[in-house]
XYZ file of C-alpha atoms in Angstrom:
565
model
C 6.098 -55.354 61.014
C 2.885 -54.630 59.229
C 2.892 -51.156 59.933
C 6.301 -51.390 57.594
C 5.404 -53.325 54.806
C 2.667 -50.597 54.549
C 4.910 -47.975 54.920
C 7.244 -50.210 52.483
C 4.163 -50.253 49.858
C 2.838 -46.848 50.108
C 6.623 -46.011 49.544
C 6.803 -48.204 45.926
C 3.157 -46.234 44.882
C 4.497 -42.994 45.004
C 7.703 -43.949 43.608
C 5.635 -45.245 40.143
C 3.525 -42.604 40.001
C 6.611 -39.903 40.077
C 8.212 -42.016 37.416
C 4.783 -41.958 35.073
C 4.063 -38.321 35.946
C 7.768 -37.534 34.681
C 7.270 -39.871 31.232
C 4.155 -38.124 30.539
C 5.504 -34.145 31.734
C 8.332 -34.770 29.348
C 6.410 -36.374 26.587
C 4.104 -33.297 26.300
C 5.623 -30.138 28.296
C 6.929 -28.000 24.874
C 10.570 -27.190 25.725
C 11.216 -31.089 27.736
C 12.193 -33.567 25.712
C 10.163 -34.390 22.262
C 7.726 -31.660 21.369
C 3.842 -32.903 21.132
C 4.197 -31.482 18.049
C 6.550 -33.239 16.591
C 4.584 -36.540 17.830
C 2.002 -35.558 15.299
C 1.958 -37.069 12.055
C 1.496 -34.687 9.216
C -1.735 -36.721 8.433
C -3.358 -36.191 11.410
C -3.768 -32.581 10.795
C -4.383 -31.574 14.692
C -2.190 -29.876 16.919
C -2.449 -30.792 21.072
C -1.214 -28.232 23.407
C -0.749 -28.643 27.104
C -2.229 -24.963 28.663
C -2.554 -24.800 32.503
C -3.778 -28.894 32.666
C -5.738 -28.516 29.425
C -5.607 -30.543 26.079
C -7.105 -28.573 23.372
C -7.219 -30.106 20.251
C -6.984 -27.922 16.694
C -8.392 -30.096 13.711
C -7.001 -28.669 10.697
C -7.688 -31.706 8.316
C -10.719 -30.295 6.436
C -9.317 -26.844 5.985
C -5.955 -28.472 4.745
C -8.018 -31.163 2.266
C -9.746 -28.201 1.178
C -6.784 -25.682 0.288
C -4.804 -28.172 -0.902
C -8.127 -29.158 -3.528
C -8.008 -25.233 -4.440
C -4.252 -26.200 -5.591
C -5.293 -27.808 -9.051
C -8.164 -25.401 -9.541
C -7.529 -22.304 -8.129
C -5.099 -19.601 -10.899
C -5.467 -16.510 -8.828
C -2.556 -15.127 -6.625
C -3.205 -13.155 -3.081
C -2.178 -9.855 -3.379
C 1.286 -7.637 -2.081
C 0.047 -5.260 -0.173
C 3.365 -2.835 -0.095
C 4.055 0.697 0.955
C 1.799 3.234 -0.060
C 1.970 6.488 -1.913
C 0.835 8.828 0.760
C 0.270 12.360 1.103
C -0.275 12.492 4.539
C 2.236 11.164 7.533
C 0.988 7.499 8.219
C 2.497 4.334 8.505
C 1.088 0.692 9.033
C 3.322 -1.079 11.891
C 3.125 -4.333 12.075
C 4.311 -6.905 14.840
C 5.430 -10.380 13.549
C 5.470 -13.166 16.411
C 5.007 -12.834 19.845
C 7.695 -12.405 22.748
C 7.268 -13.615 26.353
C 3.884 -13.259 27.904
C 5.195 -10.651 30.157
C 6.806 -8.981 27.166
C 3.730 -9.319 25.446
C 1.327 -7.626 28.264
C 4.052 -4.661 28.228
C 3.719 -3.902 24.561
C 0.237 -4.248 24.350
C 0.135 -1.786 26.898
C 2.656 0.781 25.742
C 0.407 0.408 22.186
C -2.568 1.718 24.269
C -1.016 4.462 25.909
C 0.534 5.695 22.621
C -2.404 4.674 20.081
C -1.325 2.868 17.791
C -2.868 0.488 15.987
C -0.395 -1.792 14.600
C -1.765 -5.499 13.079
C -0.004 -8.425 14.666
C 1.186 -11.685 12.763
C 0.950 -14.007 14.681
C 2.108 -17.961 13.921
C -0.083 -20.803 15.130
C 2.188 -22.493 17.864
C 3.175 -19.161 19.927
C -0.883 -18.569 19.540
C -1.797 -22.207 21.039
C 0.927 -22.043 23.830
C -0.026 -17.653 24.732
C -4.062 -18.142 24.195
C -4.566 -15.559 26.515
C -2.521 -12.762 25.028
C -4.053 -14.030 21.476
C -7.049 -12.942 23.119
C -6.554 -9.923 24.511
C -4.726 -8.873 21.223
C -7.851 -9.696 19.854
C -9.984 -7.971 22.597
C -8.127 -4.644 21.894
C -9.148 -4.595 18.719
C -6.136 -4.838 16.788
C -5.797 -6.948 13.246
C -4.541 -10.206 13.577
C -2.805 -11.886 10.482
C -1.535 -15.179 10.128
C 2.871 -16.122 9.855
C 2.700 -19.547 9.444
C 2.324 -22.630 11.668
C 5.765 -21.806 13.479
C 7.350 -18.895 11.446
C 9.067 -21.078 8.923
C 11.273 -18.697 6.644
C 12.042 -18.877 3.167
C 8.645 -20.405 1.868
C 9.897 -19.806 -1.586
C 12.102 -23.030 -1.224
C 9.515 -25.009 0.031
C 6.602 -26.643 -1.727
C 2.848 -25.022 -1.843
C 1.542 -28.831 -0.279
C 3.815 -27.486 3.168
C 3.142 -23.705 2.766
C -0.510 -24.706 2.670
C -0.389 -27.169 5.795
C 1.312 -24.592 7.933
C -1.032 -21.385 6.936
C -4.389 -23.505 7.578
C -3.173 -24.930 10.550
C -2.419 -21.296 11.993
C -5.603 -20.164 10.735
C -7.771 -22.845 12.605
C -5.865 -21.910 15.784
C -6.137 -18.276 15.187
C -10.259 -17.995 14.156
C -10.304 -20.889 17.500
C -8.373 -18.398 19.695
C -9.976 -15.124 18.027
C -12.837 -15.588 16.970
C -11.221 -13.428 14.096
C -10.753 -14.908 10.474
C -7.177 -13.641 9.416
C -7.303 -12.405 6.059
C -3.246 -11.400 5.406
C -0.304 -13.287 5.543
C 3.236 -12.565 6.560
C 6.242 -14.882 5.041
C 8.968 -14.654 7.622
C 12.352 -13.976 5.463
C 10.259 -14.952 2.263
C 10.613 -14.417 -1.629
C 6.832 -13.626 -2.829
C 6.858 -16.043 -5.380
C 3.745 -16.888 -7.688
C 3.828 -20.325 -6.076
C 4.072 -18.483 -2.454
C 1.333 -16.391 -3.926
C -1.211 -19.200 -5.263
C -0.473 -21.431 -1.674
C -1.455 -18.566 0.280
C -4.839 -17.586 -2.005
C -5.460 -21.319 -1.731
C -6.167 -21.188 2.272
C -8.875 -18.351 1.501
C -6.441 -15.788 2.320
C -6.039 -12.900 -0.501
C -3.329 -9.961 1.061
C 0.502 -10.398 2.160
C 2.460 -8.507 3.592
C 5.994 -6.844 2.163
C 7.164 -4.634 4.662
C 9.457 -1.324 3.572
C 11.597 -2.382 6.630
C 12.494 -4.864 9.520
C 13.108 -4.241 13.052
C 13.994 -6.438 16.101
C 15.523 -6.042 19.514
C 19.236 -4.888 18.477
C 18.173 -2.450 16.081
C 18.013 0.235 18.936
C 20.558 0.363 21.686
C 18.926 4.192 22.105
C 16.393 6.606 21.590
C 18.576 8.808 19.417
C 19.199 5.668 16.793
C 15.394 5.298 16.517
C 14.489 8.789 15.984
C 17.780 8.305 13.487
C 15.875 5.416 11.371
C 12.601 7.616 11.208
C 14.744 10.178 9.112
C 14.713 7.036 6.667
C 11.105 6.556 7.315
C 8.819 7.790 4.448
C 4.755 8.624 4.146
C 3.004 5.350 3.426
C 5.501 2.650 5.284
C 5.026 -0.952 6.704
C 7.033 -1.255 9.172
C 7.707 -4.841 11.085
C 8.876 -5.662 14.288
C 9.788 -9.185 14.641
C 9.166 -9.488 18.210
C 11.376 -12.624 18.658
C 14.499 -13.657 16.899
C 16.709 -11.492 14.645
C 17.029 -10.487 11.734
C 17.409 -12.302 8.270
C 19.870 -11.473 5.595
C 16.604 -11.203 3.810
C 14.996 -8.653 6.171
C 18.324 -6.754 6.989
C 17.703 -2.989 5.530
C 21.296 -0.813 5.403
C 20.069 2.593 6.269
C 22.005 5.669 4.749
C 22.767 7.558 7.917
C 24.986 9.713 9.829
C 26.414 6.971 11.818
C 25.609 8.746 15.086
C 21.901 7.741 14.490
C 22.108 4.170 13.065
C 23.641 1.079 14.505
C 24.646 -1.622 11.691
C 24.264 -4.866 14.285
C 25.972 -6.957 11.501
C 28.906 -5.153 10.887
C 29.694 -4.474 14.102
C 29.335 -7.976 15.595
C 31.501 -8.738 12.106
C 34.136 -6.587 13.610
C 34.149 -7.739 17.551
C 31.935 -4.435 18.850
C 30.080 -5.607 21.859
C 26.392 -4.657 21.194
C 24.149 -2.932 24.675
C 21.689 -5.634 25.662
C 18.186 -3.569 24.427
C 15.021 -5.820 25.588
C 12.175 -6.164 22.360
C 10.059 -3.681 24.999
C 12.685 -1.562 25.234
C 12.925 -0.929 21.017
C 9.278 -1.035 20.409
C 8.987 1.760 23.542
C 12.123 3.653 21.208
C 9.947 3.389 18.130
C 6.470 4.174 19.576
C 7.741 7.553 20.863
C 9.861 8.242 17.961
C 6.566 8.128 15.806
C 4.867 10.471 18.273
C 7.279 13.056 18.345
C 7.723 12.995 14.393
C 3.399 13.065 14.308
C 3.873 9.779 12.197
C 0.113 8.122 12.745
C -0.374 4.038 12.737
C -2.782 2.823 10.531
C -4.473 -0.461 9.777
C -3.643 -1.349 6.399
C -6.948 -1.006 4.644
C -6.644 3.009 6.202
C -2.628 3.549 4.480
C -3.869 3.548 0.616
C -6.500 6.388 1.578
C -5.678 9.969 -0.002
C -7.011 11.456 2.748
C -7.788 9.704 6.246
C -9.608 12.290 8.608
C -8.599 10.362 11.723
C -5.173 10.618 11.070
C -6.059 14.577 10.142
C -7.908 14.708 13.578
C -4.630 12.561 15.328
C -2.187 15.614 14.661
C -4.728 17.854 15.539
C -5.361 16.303 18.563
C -1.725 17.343 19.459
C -2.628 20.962 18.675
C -5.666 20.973 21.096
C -4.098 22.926 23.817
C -3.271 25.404 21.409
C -7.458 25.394 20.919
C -7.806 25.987 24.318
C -5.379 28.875 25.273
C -6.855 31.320 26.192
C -7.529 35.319 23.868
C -6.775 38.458 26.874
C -5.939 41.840 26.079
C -2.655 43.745 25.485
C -1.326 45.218 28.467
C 1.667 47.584 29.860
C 4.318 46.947 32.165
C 2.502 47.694 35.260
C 0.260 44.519 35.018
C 2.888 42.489 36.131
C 2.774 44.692 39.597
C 0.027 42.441 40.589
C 1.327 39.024 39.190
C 2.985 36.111 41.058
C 4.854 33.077 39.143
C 5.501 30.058 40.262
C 7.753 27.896 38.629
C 11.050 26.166 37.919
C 14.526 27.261 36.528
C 12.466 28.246 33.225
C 10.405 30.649 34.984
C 14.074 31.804 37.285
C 15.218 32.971 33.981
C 12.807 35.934 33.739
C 14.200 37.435 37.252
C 16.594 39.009 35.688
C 14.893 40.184 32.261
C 15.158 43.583 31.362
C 11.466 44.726 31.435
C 12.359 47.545 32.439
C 14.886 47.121 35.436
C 13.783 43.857 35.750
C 11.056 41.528 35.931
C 11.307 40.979 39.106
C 10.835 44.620 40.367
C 7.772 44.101 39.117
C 6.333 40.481 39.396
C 6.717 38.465 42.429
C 8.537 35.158 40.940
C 8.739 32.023 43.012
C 10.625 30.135 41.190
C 13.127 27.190 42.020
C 16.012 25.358 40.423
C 14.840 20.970 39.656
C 11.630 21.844 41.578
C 8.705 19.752 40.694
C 4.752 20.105 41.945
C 5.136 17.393 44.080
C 7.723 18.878 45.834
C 5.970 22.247 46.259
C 3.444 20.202 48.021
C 5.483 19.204 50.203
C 7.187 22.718 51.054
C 10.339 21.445 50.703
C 13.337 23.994 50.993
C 15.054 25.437 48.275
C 16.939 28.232 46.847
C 14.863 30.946 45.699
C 15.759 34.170 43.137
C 17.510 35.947 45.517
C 19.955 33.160 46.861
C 18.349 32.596 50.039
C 16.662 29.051 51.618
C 12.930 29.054 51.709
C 10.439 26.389 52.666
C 8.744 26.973 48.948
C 5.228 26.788 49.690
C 5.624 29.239 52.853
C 7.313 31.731 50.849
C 4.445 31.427 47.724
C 1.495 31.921 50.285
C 3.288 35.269 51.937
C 2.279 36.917 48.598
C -0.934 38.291 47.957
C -1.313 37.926 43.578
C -4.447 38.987 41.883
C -2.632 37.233 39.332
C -0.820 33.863 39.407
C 1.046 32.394 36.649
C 2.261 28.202 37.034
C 4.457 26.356 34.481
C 5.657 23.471 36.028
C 6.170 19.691 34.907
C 9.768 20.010 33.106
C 11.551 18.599 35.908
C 8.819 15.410 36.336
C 9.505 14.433 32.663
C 12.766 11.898 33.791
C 10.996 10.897 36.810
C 7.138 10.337 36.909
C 4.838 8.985 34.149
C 2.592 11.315 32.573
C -0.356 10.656 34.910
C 1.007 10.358 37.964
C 2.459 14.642 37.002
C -0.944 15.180 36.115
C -2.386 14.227 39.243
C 0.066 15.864 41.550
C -0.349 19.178 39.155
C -3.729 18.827 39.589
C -3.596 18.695 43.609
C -1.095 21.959 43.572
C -3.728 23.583 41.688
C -6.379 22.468 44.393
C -4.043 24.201 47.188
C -3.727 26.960 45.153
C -7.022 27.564 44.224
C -7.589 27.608 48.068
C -4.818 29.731 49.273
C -5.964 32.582 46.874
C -9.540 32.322 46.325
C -9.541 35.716 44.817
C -6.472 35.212 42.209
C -7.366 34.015 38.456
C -4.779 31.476 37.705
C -2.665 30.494 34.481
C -1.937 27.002 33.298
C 0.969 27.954 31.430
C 1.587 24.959 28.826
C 5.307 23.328 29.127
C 8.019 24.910 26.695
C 9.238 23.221 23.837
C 13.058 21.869 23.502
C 15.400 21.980 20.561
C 15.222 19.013 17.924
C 18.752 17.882 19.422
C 17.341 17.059 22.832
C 13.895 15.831 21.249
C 15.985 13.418 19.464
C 18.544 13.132 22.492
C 15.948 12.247 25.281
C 13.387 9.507 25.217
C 11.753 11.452 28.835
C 11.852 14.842 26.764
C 10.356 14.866 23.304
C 8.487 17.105 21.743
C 5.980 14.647 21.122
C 5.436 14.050 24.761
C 5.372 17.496 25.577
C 2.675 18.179 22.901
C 0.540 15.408 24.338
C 1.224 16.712 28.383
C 0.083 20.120 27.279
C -3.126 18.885 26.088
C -3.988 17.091 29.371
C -2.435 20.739 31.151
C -5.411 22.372 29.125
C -8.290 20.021 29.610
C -7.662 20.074 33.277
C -6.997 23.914 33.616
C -10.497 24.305 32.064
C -12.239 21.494 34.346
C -10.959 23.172 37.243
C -12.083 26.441 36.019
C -9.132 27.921 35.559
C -7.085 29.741 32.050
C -4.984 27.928 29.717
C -2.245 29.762 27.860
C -0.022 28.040 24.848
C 3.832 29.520 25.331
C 4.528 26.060 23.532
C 3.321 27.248 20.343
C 4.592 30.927 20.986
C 8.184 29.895 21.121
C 8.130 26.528 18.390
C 9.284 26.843 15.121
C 6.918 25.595 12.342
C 8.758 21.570 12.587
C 7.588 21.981 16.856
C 10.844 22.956 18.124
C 12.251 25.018 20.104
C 15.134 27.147 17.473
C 18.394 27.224 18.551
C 18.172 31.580 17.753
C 15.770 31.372 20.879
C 17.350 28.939 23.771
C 20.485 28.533 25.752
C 23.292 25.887 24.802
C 21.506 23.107 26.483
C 18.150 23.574 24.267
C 15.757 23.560 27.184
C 16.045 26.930 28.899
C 15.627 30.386 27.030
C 17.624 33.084 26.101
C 17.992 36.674 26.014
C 15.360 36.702 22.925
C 13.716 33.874 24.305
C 12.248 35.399 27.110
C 11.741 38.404 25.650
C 9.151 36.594 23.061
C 7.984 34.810 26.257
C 7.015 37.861 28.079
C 5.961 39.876 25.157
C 3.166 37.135 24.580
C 2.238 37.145 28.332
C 1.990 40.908 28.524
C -0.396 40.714 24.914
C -2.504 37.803 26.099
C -3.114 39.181 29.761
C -6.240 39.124 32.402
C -7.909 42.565 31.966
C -7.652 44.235 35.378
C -8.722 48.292 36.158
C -5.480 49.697 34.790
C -5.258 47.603 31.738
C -4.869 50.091 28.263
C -5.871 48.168 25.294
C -2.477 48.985 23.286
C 0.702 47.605 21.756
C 3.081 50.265 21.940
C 5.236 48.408 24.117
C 8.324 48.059 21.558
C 9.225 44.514 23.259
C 5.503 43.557 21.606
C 6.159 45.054 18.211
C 9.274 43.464 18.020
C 7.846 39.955 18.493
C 4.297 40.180 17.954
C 1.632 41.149 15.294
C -0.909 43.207 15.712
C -4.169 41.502 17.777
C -7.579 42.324 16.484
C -9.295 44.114 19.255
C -10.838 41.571 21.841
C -12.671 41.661 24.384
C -11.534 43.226 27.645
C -12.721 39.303 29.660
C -10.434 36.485 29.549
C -11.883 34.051 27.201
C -10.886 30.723 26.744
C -10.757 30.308 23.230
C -8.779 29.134 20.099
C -5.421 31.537 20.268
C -4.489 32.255 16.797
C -1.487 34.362 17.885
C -0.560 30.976 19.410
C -0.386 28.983 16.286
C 2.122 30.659 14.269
């Protein structure tokens, strides 16, 4: 009988202390019941935020007194900072809010990989309830401005007392979280108003924020409508990207478009069209790689009013690097190519049947394969090779014996592997290679450019990526010892891509004239060997190429200005 009541009483304890622990969860726990913030009184000036079992505690009340003070004394207005006059192709971009914390580790790691260096607004609440992603914002170095206590829109109807209580309560927060003092403000959907402007000085901050355009997770449902809205994009831009939420009538920027490249969200919700569901990582991944591929540089703010920023100078040079690095040979006839194997993809199939004379192919040994990809070469997979018959690839490579070997590879890894994981398995094929012919100098040849249509087409195959891929072909070609040669800037047009008067219907492969300009510039940028004549009287090469100053008869690895033009 004891042994119940005990039972009976332990029973009754645990029952109470469920019924407390639920009170309390949904007294505090943002998103159950009434928000701790709303339990605050105005007065109180503090802000208590439940993180992983943790009360933290933002006192605001002397920074509020204080701004509010400024009110009756202070006449000067913070400053619009808008889009700048600029020579050169920059942009500020600029994240307002903050997504999910998952979202928010993606995007902060898609802005590393690209390099951008966009400033991100961030409001006080999302900051308190995401302190570690405030952080590491903060830790990457990035600016951090300040958009209110929680976003609040249209400040211009409210009253500088409330503008200043919600911009020094998100600054405590922020300078708490970040150890960084934000010194620009972003109205969400606001009128910059003198009042707007003397609230905001008031708080100690002197810069907002008037961004030439808006952005948010609908405004993309592809890659093509992004590259479509940078058409619209000019030098000197602030673009925003309100990472949660959507747009305001305010915010809402019509672009004048072919409407193959621009999505109206508005209008076609208006008239019952059924928008694709496009994640906020999905449409800043869309805009990211649309700035690479158009060379459009982020810059802080303070860097967008410069007439001339080097680092953004040194940013679209940095694309041109493998171009640096090709490598200077000597003109040759067509009897080099006797000693030359390729190995490559349907690109390098299309030079089988080129008319140098009677062929290419009854000259060079080309082992080349439809889709094929380095990693698959590793693994000597079968395949079709130029004359129609199944091979196991890497068998059929090693029964030749090259003095010469030429690779481009990669095309076919673009839709399916990330940049570094091509770059490593290049890099091993290389490594057999180099071991299989000990005695062969080998050829990095840098990926092809594509026609603007399929730059603009296919988020896996811009331009831009391809620029960036042939640098990393060139640094690693000359860490492993081996020659670097830049076909991309042999067969680009002066905008970077590939002209329609050179490729095929599907603006990837080459044509007739294509390939001719592709082998002329292997045959005048060749390895000297015994036989080699220092001459261009192949017609092919006058047709295509200008003269070359007389170079040395060693392979040189160094800045190809044939390349470049």
């Amino acid at each position: 009988m004891r042994k119940k009541l005990l039972l009976l009483l332990l029973g009754l304890i645990i029952f109470e202390a469920a019924i407390v622990t639920l009170v309390w969860w949904r007294g505090y726990l943002p998103g159950q019941g009434e928000s701790p913030y709303a339990k605050q009184s105005i007065e109180q000036y503090d802000v208590t935020v439940l993180h992983y079992d943790r009360r933290r505690v933002y006192d605001a009340a002397d920074e509020i007194a204080s701004a509010k003070e400024k009110l009756s004394t202070e006449t000067e207005l913070a400053e619009i900072k808008k889009k700048a006059d600029a020579s050169q192709r920059k942009v500020t971009l600029v994240f307002s809010g903050m997504a999910t914390p998952a979202e928010m580790e993606q995007i902060l790691t898609m802005v590393k990989e690209y390099h951008a260096a966009p400033i991100f607004i961030l409001d006080g609440m999302s900051a308190a309830e995401d302190p570690e992603t405030t952080r590491n914002i903060a830790l990457g170095g990035y600016e951090i401005g300040n958009y209110g206590l929680n976003a609040e829109t249209h400040w211009e109807n409210s009253s500088e007392e409330a503008l200043v209580e919600s911009v020094a309560y998100a600054q405590v927060i922020l300078k708490t979280l970040t150890k960084q003092t934000p010194d620009i403000f972003l109205g969400n959907a606001t009128v910059y108003t003198d009042d707007v402007l003397h609230a905001v000085y008031c708080t100690g901050i002197k810069q907002v924020i008037e961004p030439s355009s808006f952005i948010s997770s609908t405004s993309f449902p592809s890659f093509t409508a992004a590259m479509g809205y940078m058409n619209s994009v000019n030098n000197g831009d602030i673009i925003c990207v309100k990472l949660q939420g959507a747009l305001d009538d305010l915010e809402y920027h019509r672009m004048e478009m072919d409407i193959r490249t621009i999505w109206e969200p508005q209008e076609l919700e208006a008239d019952g069209i059924e928008l694709p569901e496009t994640s906020i990582v999905t449409t800043v991944q869309y805009l990211l790689e649309a700035l690479r591929t158009t060379q459009t540089a982020t810059v802080p703010l303070s860097r967008l009013y410069l007439d001339f920023d080097q680092e953004v100078a040194d940013l679209v040079n940095e694309e041109n690097k493998a171009a640096e690095k090709s490598m200077r040979g000597v003109s040759t006839q067509t009897e080099y190519f006797d000693n030359v194997l390729m190995i490559g993809d349907s690109l390098t199939r299309t030079l089988a049947n080129f008319d140098y004379p009677n062929g290419l192919a009854d000259h060079a040994d080309i082992c080349a394969y439809v889709s094929i990809t380095p990693s698959q070469i590793m693994n000597n997979v079968t395949a079709e090779n130029i004359h129609g018959e199944q091979v196991a690839v890497w068998d059929e490579i090693t029964s030749h014996d090259p003095r010469i070997i030429y690779t481009l590879l990669g095309a076919n890894s673009l839709g399916v592997e990330t940049d570094e994981h091509l770059i490593q398995t290049y890099s091993l094929l290389l490594d057999k290679i180099k071991t299989a012919f000990p005695n062969a100098e080998i050829i990095v040849e840098g990926l092809t450019p594509v026609s603007r249509k399929v730059s603009s087409d296919q988020l896996a195959m811009t331009n831009g990526r391809i620029r960036a891929l042939n640098v990393q072909l060139a640094e690693m070609a000359s860490e492993k010892g081996l020659h670097y040669l830049d076909i991309y800037s042999a067969l680009c047009n002066e905008d970077g891509d590939l002209p329609v008067t050179l490729s095929r219907e599907d603006g990837i492969h080459l044509n007739a004239e294509g390939s001719a300009r592709w082998v002329a510039f292997l045959q005048s940028h060749a390895v000297s060997t015994e036989f080699d004549k220092p001459s261009l009287s192949e017609e092919t090469d006058a047709n295509y190429l200008e003269e070359q100053p007389a170079v040395s008869t060693e392979l040189i690895n160094t800045q190809n200005e044939e390349g470049q033009q």
